[in-house]
CSV table of C-alpha atoms in Angstrom, one decimal:
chain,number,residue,atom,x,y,z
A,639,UNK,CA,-43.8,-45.7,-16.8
A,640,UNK,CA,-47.1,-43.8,-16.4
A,641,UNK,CA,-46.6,-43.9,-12.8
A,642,UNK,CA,-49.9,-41.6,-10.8
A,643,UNK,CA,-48.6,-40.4,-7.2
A,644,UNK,CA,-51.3,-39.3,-4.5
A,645,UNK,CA,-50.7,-37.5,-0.7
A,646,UNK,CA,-51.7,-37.9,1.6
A,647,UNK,CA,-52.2,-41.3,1.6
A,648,UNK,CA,-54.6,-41.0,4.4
A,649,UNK,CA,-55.7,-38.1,6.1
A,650,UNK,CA,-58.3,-37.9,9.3
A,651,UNK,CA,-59.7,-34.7,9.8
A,652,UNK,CA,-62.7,-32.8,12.0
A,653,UNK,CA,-66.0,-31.8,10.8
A,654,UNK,CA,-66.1,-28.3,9.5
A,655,UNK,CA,-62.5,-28.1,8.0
A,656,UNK,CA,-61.4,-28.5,4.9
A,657,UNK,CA,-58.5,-31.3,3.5
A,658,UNK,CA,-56.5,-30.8,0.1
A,659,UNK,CA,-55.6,-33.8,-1.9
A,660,UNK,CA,-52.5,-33.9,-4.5
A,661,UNK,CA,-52.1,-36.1,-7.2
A,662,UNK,CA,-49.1,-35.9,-9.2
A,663,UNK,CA,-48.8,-37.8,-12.2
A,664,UNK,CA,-44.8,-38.7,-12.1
A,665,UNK,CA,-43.6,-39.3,-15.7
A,666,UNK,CA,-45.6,-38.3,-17.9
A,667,UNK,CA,-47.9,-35.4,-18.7
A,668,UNK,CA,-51.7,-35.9,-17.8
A,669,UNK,CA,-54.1,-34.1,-20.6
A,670,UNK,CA,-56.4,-35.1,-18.5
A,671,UNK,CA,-57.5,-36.3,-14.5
A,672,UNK,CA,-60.2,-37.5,-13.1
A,673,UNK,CA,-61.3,-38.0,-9.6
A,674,UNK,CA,-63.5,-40.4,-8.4
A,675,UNK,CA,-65.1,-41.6,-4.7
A,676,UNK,CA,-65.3,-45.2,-3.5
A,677,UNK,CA,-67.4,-46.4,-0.6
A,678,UNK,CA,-66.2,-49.5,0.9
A,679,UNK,CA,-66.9,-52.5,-0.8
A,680,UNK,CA,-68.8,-50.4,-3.4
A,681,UNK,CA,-67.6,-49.9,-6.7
A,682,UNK,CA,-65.6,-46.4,-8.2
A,683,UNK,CA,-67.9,-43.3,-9.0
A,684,UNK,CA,-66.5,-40.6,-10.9
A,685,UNK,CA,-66.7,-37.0,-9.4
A,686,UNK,CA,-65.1,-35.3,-11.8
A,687,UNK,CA,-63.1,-34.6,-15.3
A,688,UNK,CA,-60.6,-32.2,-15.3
A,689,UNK,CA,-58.1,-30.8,-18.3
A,690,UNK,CA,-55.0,-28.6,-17.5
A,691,UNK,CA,-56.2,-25.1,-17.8
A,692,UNK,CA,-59.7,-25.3,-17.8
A,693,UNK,CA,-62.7,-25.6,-15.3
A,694,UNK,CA,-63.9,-29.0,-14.2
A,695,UNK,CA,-66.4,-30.8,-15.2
A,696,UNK,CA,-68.5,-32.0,-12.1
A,697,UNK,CA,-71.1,-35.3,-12.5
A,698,UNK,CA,-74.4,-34.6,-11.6
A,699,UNK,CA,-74.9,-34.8,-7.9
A,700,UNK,CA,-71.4,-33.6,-7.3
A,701,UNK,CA,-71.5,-30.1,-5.4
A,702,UNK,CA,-68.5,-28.0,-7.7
A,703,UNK,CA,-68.5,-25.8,-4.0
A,704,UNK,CA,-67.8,-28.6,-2.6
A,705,UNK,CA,-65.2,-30.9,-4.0
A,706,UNK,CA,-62.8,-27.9,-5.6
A,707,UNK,CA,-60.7,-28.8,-8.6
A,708,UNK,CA,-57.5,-27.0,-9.8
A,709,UNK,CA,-55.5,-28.7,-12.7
A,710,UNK,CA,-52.8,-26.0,-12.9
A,711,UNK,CA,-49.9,-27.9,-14.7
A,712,UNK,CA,-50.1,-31.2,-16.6
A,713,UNK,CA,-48.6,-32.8,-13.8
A,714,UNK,CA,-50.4,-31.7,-10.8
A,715,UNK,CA,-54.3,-31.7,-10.0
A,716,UNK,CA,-55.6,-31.3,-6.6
A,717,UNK,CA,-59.0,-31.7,-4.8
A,718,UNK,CA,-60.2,-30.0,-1.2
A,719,UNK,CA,-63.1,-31.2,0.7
A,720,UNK,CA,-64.1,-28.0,2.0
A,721,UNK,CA,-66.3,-27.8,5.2
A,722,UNK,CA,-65.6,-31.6,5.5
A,723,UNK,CA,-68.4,-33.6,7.7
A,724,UNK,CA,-68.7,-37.5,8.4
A,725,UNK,CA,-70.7,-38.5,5.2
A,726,UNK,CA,-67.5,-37.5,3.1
A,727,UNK,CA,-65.2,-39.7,4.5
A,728,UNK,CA,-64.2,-41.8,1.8
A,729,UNK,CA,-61.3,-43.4,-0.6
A,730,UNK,CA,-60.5,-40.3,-2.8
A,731,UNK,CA,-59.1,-42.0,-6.1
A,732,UNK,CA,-57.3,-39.9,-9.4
A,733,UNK,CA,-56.1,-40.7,-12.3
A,734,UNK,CA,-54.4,-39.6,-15.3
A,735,UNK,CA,-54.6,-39.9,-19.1
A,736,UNK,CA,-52.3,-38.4,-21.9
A,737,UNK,CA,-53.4,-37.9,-25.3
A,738,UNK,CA,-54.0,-40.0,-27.7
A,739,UNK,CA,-54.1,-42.9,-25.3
A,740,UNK,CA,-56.8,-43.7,-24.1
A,741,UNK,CA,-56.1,-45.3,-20.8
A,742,UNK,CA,-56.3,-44.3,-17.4
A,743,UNK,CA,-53.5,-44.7,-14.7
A,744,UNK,CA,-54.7,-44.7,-11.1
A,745,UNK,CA,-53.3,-43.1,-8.0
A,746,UNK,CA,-52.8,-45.3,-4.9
A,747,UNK,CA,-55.7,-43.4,-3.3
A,748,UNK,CA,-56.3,-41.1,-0.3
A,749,UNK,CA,-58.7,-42.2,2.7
A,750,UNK,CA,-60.3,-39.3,4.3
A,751,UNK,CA,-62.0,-40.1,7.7
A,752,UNK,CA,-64.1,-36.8,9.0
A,753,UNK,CA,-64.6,-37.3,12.6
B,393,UNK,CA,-79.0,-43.8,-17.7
B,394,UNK,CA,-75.9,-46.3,-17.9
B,395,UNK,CA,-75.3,-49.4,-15.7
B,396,UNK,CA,-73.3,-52.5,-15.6
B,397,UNK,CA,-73.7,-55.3,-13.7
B,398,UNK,CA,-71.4,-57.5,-12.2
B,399,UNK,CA,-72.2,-60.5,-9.9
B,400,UNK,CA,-71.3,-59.7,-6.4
B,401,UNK,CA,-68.8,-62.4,-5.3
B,402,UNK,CA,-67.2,-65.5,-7.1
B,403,UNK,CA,-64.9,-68.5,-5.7
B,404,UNK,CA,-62.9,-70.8,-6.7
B,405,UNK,CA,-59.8,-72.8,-5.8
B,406,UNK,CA,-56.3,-72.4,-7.0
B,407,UNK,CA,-55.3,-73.7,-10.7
B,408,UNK,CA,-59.1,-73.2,-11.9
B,409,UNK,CA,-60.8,-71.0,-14.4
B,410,UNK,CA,-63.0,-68.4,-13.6
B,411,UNK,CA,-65.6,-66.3,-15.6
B,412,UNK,CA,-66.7,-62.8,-14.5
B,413,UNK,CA,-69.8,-61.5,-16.3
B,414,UNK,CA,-70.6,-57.9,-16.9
B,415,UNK,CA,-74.0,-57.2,-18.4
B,416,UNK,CA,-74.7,-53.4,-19.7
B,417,UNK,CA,-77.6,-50.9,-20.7
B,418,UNK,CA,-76.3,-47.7,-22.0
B,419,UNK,CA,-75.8,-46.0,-25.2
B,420,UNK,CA,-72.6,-44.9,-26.9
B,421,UNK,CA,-70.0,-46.9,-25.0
B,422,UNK,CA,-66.6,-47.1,-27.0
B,423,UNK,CA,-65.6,-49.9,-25.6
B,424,UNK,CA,-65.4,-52.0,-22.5
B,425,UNK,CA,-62.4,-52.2,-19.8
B,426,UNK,CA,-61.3,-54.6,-16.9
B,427,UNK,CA,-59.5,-53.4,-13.7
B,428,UNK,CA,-58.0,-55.5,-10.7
B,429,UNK,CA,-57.8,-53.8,-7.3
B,430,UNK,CA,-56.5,-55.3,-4.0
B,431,UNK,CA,-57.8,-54.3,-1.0
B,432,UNK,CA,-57.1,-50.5,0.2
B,433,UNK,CA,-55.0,-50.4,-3.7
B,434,UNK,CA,-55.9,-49.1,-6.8
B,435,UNK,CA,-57.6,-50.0,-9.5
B,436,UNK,CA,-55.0,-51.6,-12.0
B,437,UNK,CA,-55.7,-51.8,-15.8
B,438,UNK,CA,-56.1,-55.4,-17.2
B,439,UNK,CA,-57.7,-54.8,-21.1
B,440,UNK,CA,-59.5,-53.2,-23.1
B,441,UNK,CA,-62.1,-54.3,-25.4
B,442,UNK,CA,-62.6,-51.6,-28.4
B,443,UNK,CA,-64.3,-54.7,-30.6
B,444,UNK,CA,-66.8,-57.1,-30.1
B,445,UNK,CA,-64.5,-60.5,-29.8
B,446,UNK,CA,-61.5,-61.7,-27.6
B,447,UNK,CA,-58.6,-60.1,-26.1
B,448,UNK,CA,-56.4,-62.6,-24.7
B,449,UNK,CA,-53.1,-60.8,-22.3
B,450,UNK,CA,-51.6,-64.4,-20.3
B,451,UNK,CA,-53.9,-65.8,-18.2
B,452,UNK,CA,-56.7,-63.4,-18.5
B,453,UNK,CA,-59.1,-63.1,-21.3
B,454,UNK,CA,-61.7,-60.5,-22.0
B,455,UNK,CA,-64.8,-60.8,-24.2
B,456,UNK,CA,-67.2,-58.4,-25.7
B,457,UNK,CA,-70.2,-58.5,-27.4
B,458,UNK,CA,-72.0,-55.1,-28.4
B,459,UNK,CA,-75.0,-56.4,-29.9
B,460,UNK,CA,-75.4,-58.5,-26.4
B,461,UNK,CA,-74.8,-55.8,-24.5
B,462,UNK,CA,-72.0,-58.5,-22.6
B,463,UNK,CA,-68.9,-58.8,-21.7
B,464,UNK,CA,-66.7,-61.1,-19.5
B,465,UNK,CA,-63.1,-61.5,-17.5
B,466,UNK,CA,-61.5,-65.1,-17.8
B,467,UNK,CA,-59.1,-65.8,-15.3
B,468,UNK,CA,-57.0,-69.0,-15.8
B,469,UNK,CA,-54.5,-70.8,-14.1
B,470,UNK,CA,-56.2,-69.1,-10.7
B,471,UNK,CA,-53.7,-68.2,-8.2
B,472,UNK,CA,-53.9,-67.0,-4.6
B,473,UNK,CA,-52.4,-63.6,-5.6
B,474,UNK,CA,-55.8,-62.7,-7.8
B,475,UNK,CA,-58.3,-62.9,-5.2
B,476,UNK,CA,-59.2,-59.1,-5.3
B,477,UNK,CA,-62.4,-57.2,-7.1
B,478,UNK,CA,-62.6,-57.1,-10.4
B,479,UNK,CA,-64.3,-54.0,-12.4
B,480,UNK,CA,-65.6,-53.8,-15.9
B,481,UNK,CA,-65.9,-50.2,-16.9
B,482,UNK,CA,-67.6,-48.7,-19.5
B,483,UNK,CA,-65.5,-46.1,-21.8
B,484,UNK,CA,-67.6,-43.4,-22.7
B,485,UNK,CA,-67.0,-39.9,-25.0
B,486,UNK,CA,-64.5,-37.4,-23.4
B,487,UNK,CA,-62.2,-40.7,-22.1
B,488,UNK,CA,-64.3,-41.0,-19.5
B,489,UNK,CA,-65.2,-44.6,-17.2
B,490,UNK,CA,-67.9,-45.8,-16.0
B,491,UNK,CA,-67.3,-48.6,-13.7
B,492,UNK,CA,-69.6,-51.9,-12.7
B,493,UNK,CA,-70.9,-53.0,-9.8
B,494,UNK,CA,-67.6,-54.7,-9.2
B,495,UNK,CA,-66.8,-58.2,-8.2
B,496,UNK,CA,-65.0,-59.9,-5.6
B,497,UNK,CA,-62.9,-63.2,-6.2
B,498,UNK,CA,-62.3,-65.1,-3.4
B,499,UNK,CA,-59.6,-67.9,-4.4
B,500,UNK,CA,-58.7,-70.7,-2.2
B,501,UNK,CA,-55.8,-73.1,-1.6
């Protein structure tokens, strides 16, 4: 169980436009997602914290116009790169946590390449 | 600010024991976490260190020690299947990770 679903896998898109990102946690309900950035051959950093119903919560430096979070349903979270350019292509990472536990299951990840 | 440090790379050959250190300056971490992740994968959940001691799960081990600021990933019985990076992350209020430098395992015949 506790099984975190992402799509598109991968996605390759042109400066200017903007790419929506799904994750989908499968069986169980996510209180809360998060959604984090990794570099290659750098480590995860966490974008954001989000709670079904509510606004996220962006980490300092993260542009909220930017990287747009909806957690409409316990199950479903997205994030759009709007006005995508070169320097956001990236492995887009989510994942999921139900209450009381306190651990995290990760999506397979999304690779955005802005040409 | 918070940090943790990992060594960059580590090797070691097939049926060995490896240690992966994780050093940390922050304040109010709840605990300390180890994740594996392949190449192009994600990060997969190994343990979870809520005390200062040892966690043993198999063939890995995690440590922790709050008043050192230090924690470590032993990984026994090395097979080719665990060459990957390994994360230590720090657990934070509001559930939230933040991860380490990250290391890589390289793991020969």
């Amino acid at each position: 169980g506790a099984v975190v679903s992402q799509h598109p896998s991968w996605v390759i898109c042109k400066s200017g436009t903007s790419v929506k990102i799904e994750c989908r946690s499968l069986d169980f309900q996510a209180t809360t997602m998060f959604w984090y950035r990794q570099f290659p051959k750098q480590s995860l950093m966490l974008m954001a914290t989000s709670n079904e119903g509510s606004k996220a919560t962006y980490e300092q430096g993260v542009e909220k116009d930017k990287f747009l979070i909806n957690h409409a349903s316990l199950t479903l979270s997205t994030l759009t790169v709007t006005s995508a350019h070169p320097e956001d292509s990236s492995f887009y990472i989510c994942s999921g946590r139900r209450d009381p536990d306190y651990e995290q299951y990760f999506g397979p990840g999304t690779r955005l390449t802005v040409t | 600010g918070q940090s943790l440090e990992q060594p960059s790379e580590v090797t070691a050959v097939e049926g060995a024991i490896v240690q992966i250190n994780c050093t940390y300056q922050t304040s109010g971490f709840y605990g300390l976490s180890w994740y594996q992740q392949h190449d192009g994968g994600a990060p997969t959940f190994l343990s979870y260190n809520a005390l200062d001691g040892l966690e043993e799960t198999g063939r890995f081990s995690s440590f922790l020690s709050r008043s050192d600021s230090y924690g470590y990933l032993l990984l026994q019985e090395l097979q080719m299947k665990d060459s990957a990076s390994y994360f230590c992350a720090g657990a934070t209020g509001f559930q939230k990770l933040v991860f380490g430098t990250g290391t890589r395992l390289l793991v020969s015949p």
